[in-house]
CSV table of C-alpha atoms in Angstrom, one decimal:
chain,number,residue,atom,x,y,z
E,179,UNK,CA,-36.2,20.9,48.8
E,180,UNK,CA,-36.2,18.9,45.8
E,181,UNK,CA,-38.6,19.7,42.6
E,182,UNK,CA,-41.9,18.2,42.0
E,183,UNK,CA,-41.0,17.5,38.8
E,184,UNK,CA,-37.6,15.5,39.3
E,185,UNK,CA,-38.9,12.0,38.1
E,186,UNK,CA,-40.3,14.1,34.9
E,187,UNK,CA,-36.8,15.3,34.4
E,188,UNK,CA,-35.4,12.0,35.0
E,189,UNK,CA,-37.3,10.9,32.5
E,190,UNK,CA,-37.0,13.4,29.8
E,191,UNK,CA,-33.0,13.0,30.1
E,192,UNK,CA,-33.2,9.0,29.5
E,193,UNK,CA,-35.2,9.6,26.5
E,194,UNK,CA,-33.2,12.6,25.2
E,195,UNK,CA,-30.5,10.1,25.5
E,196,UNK,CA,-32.0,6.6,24.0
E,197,UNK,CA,-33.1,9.1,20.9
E,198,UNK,CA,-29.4,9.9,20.5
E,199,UNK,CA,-28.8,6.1,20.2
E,200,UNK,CA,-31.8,5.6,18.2
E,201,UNK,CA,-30.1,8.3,16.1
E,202,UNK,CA,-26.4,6.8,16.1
E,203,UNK,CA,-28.0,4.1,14.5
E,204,UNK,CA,-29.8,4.9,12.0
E,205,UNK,CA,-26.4,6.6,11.3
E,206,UNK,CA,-24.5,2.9,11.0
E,207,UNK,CA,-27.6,1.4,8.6
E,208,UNK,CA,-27.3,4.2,6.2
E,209,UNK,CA,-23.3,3.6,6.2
E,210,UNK,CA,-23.4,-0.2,5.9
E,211,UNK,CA,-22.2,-0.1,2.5
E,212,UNK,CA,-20.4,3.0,3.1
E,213,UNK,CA,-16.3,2.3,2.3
E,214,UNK,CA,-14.5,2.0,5.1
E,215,UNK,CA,-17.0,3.1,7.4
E,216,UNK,CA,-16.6,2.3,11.5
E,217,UNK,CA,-19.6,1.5,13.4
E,218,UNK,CA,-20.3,4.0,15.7
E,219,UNK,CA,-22.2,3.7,19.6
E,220,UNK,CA,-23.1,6.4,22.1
E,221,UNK,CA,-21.2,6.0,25.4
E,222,UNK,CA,-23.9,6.9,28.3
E,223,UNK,CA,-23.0,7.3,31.8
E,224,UNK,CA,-25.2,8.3,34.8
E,225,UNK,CA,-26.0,12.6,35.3
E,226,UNK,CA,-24.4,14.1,38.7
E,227,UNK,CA,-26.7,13.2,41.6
E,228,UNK,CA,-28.8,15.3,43.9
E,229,UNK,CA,-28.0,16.9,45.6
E,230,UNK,CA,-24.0,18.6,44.5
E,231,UNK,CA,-21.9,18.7,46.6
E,232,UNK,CA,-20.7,21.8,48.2
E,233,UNK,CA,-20.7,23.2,51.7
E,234,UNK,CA,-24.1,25.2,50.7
E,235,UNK,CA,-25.8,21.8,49.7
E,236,UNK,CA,-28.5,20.5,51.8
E,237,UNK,CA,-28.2,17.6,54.0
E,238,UNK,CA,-30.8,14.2,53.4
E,239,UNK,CA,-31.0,10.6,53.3
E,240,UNK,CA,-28.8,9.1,49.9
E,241,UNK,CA,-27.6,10.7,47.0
E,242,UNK,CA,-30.4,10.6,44.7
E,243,UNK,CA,-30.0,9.7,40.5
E,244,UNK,CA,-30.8,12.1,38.0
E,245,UNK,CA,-31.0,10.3,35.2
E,246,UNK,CA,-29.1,9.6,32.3
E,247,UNK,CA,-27.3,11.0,29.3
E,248,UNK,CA,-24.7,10.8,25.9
E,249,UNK,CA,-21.2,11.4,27.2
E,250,UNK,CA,-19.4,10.5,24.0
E,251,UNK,CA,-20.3,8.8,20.5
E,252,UNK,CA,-17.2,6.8,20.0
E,253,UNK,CA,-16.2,4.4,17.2
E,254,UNK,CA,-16.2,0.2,17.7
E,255,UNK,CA,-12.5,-0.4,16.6
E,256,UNK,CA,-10.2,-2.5,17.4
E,257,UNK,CA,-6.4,-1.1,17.4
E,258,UNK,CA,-4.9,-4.9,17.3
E,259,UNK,CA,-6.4,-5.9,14.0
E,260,UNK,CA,-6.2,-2.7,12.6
E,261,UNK,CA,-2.1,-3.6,13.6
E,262,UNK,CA,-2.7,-7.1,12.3
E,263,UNK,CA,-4.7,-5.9,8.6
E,264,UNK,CA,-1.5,-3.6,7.9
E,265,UNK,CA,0.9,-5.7,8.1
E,266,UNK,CA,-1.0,-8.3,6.0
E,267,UNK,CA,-2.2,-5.8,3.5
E,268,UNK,CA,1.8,-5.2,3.2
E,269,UNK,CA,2.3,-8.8,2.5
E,270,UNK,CA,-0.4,-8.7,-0.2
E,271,UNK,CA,0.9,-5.2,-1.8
E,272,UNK,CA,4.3,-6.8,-2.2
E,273,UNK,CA,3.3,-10.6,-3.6
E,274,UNK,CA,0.2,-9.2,-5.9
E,275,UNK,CA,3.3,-7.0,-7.9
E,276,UNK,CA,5.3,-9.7,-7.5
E,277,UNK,CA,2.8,-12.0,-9.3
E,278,UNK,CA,1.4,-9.6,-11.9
E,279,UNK,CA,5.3,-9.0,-12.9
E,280,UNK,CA,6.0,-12.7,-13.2
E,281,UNK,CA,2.6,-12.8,-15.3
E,282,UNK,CA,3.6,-10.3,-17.9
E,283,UNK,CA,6.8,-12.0,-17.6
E,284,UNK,CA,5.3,-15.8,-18.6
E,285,UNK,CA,3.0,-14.0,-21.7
E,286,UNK,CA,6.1,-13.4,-23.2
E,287,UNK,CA,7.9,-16.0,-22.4
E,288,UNK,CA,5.2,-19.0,-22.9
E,289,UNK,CA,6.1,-22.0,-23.9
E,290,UNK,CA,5.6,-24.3,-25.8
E,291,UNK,CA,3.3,-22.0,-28.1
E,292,UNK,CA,2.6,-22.1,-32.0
E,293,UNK,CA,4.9,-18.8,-32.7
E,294,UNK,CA,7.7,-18.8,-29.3
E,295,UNK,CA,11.2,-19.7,-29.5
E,296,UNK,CA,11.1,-23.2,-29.5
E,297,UNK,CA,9.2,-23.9,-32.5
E,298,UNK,CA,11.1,-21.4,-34.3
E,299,UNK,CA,14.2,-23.5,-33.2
E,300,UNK,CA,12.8,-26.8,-33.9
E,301,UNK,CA,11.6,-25.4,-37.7
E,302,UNK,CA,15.6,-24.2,-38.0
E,303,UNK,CA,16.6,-27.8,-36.9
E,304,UNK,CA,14.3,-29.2,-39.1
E,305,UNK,CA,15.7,-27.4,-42.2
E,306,UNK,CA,19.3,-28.0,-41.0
E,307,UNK,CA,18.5,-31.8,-41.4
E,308,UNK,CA,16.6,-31.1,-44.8
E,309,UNK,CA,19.6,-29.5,-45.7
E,310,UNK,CA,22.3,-32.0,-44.4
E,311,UNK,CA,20.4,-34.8,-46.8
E,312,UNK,CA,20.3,-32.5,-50.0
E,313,UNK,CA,23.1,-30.1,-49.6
E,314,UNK,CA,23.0,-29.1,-52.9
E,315,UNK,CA,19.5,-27.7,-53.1
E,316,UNK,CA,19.3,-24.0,-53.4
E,317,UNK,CA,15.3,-24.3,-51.8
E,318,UNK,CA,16.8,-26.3,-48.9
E,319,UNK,CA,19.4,-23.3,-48.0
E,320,UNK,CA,17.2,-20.6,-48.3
E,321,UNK,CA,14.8,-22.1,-46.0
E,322,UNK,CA,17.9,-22.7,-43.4
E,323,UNK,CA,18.6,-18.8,-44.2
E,324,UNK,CA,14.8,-17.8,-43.4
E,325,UNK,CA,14.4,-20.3,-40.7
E,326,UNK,CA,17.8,-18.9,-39.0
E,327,UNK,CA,16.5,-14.9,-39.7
E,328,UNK,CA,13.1,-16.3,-37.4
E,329,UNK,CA,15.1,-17.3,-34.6
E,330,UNK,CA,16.9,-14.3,-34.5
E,331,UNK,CA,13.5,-12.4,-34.3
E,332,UNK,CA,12.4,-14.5,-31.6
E,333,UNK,CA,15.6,-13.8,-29.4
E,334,UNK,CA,15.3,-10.0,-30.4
E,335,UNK,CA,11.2,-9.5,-30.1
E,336,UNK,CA,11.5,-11.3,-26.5
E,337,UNK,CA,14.5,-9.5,-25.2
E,338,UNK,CA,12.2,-5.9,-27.1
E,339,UNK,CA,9.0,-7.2,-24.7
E,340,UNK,CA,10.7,-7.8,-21.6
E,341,UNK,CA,12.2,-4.3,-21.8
E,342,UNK,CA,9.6,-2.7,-22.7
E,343,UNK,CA,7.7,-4.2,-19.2
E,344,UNK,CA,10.4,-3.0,-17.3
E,345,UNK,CA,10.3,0.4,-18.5
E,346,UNK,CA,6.2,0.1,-17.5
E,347,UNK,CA,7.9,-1.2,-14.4
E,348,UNK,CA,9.7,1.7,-13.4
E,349,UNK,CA,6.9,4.0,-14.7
E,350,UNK,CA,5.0,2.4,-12.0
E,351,UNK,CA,7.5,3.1,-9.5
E,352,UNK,CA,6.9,6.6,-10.1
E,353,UNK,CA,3.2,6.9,-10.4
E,354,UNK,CA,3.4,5.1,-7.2
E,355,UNK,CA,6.1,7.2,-5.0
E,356,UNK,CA,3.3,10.2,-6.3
E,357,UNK,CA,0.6,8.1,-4.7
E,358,UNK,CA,2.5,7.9,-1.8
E,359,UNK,CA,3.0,11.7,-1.5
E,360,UNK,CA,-0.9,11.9,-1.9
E,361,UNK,CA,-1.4,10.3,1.1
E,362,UNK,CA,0.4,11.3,3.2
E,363,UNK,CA,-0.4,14.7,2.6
E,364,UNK,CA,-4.0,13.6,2.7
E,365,UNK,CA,-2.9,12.8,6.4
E,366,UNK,CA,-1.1,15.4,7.8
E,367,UNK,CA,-4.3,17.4,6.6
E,368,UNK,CA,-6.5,15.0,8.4
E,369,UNK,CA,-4.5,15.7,11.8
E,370,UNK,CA,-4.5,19.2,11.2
E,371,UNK,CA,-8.5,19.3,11.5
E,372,UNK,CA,-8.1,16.5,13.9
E,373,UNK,CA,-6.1,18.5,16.0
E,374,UNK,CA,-8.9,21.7,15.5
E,375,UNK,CA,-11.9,19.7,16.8
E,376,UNK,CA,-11.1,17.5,19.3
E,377,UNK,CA,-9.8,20.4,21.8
E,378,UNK,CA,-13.8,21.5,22.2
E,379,UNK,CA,-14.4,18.1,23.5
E,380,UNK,CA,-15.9,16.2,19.8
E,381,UNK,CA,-14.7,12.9,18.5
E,382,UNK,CA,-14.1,13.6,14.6
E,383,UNK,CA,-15.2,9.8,14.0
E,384,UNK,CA,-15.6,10.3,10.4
E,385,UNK,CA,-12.6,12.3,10.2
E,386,UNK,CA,-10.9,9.1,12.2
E,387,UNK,CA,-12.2,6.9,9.3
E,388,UNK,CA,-11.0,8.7,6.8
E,389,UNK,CA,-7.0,8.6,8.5
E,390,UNK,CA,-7.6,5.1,9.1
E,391,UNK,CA,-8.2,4.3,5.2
E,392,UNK,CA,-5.3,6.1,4.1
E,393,UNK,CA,-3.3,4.4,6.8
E,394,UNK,CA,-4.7,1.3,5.1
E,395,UNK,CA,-3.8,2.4,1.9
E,396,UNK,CA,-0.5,3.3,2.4
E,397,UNK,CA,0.2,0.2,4.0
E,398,UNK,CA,0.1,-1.6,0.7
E,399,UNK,CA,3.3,0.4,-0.9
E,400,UNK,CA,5.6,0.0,2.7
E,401,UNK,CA,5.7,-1.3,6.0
E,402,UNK,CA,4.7,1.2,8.5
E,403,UNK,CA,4.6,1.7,12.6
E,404,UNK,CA,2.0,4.6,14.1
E,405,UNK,CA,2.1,6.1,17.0
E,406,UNK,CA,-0.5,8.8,18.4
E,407,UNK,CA,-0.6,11.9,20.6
E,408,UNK,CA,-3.3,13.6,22.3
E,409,UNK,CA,-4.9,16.9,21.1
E,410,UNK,CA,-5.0,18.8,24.5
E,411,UNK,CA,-7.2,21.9,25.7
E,412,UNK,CA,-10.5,19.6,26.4
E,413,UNK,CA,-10.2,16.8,24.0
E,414,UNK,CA,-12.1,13.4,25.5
E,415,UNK,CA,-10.2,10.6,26.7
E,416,UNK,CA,-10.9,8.1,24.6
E,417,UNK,CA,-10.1,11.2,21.6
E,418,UNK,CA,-7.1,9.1,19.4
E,419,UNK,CA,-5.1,12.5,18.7
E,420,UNK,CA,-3.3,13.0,16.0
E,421,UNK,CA,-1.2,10.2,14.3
E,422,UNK,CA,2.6,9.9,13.7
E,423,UNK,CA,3.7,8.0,10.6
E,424,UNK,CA,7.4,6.1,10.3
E,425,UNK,CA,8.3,3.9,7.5
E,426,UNK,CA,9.8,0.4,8.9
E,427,UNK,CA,13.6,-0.1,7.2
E,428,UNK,CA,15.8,-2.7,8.6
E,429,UNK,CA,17.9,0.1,9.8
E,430,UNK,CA,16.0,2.9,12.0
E,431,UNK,CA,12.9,3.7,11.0
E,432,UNK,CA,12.0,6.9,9.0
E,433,UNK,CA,9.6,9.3,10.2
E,434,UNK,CA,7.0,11.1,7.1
E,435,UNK,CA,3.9,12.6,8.9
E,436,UNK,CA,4.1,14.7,12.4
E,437,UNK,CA,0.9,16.4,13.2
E,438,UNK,CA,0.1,18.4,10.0
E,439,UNK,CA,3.6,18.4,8.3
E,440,UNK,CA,4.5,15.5,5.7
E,441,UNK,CA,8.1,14.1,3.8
E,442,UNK,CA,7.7,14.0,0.2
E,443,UNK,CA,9.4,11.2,-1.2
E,444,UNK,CA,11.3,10.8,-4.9
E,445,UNK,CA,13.4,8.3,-6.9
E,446,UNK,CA,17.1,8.5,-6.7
E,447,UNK,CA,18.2,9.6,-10.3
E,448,UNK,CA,14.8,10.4,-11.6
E,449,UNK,CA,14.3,11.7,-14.9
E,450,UNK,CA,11.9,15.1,-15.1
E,451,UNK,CA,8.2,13.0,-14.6
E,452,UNK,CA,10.0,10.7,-11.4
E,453,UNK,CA,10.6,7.7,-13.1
E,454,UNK,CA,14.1,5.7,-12.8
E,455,UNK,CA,16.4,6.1,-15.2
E,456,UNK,CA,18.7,3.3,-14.6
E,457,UNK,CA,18.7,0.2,-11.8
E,458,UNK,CA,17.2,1.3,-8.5
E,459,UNK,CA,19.4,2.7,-5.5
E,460,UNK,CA,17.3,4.0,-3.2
E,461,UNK,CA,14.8,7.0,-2.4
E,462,UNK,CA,14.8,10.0,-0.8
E,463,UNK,CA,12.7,12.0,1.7
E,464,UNK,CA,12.7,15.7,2.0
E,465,UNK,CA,10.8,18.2,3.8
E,466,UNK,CA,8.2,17.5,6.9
E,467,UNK,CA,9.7,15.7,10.0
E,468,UNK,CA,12.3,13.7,7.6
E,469,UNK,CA,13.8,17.1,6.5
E,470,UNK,CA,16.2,15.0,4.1
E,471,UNK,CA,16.7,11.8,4.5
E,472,UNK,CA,17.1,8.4,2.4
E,473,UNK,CA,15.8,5.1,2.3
E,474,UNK,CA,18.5,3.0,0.1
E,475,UNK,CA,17.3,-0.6,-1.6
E,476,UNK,CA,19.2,-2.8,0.7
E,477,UNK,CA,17.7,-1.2,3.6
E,478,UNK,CA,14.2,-1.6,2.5
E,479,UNK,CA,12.1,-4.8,4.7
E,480,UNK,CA,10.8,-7.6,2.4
E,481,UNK,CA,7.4,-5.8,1.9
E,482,UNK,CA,5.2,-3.5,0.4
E,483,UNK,CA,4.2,-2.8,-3.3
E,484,UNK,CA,7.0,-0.1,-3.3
E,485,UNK,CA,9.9,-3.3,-2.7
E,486,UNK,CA,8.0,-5.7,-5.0
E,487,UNK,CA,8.4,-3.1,-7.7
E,488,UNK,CA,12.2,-2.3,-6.9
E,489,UNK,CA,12.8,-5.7,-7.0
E,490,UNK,CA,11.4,-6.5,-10.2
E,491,UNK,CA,12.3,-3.5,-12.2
E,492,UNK,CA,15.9,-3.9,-11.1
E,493,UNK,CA,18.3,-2.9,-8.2
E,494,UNK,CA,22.0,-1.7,-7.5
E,495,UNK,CA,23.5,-4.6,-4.7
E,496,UNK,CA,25.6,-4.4,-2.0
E,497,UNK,CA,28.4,-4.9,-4.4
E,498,UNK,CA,27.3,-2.6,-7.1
E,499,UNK,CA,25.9,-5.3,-9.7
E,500,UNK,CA,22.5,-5.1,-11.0
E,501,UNK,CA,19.3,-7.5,-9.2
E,502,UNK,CA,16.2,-8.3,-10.4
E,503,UNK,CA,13.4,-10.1,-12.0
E,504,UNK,CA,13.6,-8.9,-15.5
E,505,UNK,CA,16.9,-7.6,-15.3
E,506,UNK,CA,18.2,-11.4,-14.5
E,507,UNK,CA,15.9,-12.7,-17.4
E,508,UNK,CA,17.3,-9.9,-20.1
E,509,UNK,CA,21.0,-11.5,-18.9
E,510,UNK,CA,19.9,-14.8,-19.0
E,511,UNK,CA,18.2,-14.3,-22.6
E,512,UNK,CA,21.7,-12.5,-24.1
E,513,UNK,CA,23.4,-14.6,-22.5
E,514,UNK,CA,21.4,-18.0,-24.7
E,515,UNK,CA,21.2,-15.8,-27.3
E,516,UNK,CA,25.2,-15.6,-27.2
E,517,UNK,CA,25.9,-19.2,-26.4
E,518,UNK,CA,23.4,-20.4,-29.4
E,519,UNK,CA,25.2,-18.5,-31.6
E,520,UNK,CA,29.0,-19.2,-30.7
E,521,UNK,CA,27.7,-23.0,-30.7
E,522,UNK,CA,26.4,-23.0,-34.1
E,523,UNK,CA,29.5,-21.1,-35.4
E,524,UNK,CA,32.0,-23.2,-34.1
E,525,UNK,CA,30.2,-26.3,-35.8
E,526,UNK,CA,29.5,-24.6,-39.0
């Protein structure tokens, strides 16, 4: 025999669960400006009907509704753009280095300007002719002498600039491989207490937003593929799990968070505070699911902060000769510098 008050119970379950809604969402207005926040919606589905089913049940006409309620409050993501973003936000990370080192690069290098190299060379030509009409004026040599002294400053206070931006360079290489190391501890810890709620049947959403902006985050430094496996014991289908990090190379790819274990990752020939010491070769990986393993320059994609930096800072090639933005331009300097001077000798 059904209760009299069935409808009333009905009704108190839809309410129950449109006050949960109402609630989810006064939850996403107070996050609007919240950083890297995910919407969030309550998944309802119908309440088992009357009556259960069993061989004790009674029998009657239909199988009566019994309302409503909140069978999950899941987040509105979408995995394909969060796919999409990454790989994007690696294309920035590695063309934003590459642009502020060509930047610092052209400050130095600037031209023409009032105090650069080519108005120092054009005064030292200038005297040179002064000179060539009056040869026998003491004034008109010293001012060759002075002007020659000012070119020789501008070849050494360039060449003393650009290396002192590629030190900065590969003191940035470090400060970044530490960054790196943050993170993805950060997210092995986020699986861990992933991994701790979702068994009871919760979804962690703000924990999930949380992974998903260090995911982001790392995405800028190097190119990386996730993968993710379920929690078990009663964890919710929709539940993401926890995730497994790789590191794209154009070999195979190198694996830096399982579950709650993490790789740290250092500088080949690093001095005491991680910084390179010489031209790049490669990195390596210890400990977590990479145990040891290395990452070496030519294998690295065409991508990521991490590459921009290698590449400007200076790298070991294939055939053991030294790459790079600043590296080319310090050769390219000495090697005017050199020319300039063996022309001027042989003529004078």
């Amino acid at each position: 025999m059904r209760s009299t008050f069935m409808g009333l119970e009905t009704n108190k379950r839809g309410l129950y669960t449109q006050q949960s809604g109402l609630y989810t969402t006064g939850h996403n207005i107070s996050n609007a400006n919240t950083l890297g926040y995910t919407r969030q919606r309550v998944n309802m589905q119908a309440t088992a009907g009357f009556p259960g089913v069993g061989l004790n049940s009674p029998t009657m006409p239909g199988f009566l509704g019994t309302g409503v309620e909140a069978g999950s409050i899941q987040r509105i993501r979408d995995s394909f753009v969060d796919h999409q973003f990454r790989q994007e936000s690696n294309k920035l990370g590695y063309w934003e280095s590459k642009s502020k080192a060509i930047s610092q690069m052209e400050d130095v290098l600037a031209e023409p300007s009032a105090y650069g190299l080519q108005k120092s060379l054009s005064e030292f030509w200038s005297s040179l002719q002064t000179l060539a009409a009056n040869p026998e004026n003491g004034g008109a040599r010293a001012v060759v002498v002075q002007n020659g002294e000012a070119v020789a400053d501008s070849f050494n206070y360039m060449h003393k600039s650009l290396t002192e931006i590629k030190t900065n360079l590969g003191k940035e290489i470090g400060v970044s491989t530490k960054a790196i190391n943050s993170i993805l501890d950060q997210i092995a810890d986020l699986n861990c207490q992933i991994s701790e709620v979702e068994p009871n049947g919760y979804m962690p959403n703000d924990l999930y937003d949380a992974r998903d902006m260090l995911l982001d985050e790392l995405s800028m430094y190097v190119p990386i593929e996730t993968t993710y496996e379920k929690s078990g014991g009663r964890a919710l289908a929709i539940a993401e799990g926890t995730v497994t990090v790789k590191i794209k190379t154009d070999g195979n790819p190198i694996t830096v968070v399982s579950g709650s274990s993490a790789s740290k990752i250092s500088v080949d020939g690093a001095d005491a505070e991680g910084n390179p010491t010489g031209p790049m070769t490669g990195f390596t990986f210890t400990g977590g699911p990479a145990e040891v393993g290395s990452l070496n320059v030519n294998n690295m994609q065409l991508s990521g902060k991490l590459k921009s930096l290698t590449e400007s800072f200076g790298y070991v090639d294939g055939t053991n000769n030294e790459k790079g933005l600043y590296p080319d331009m310090l050769a390219d300097l000495n090697k005017m510098a050199q020319e300039f001077a063996k022309a001027f000798n042989a003529i004078h």
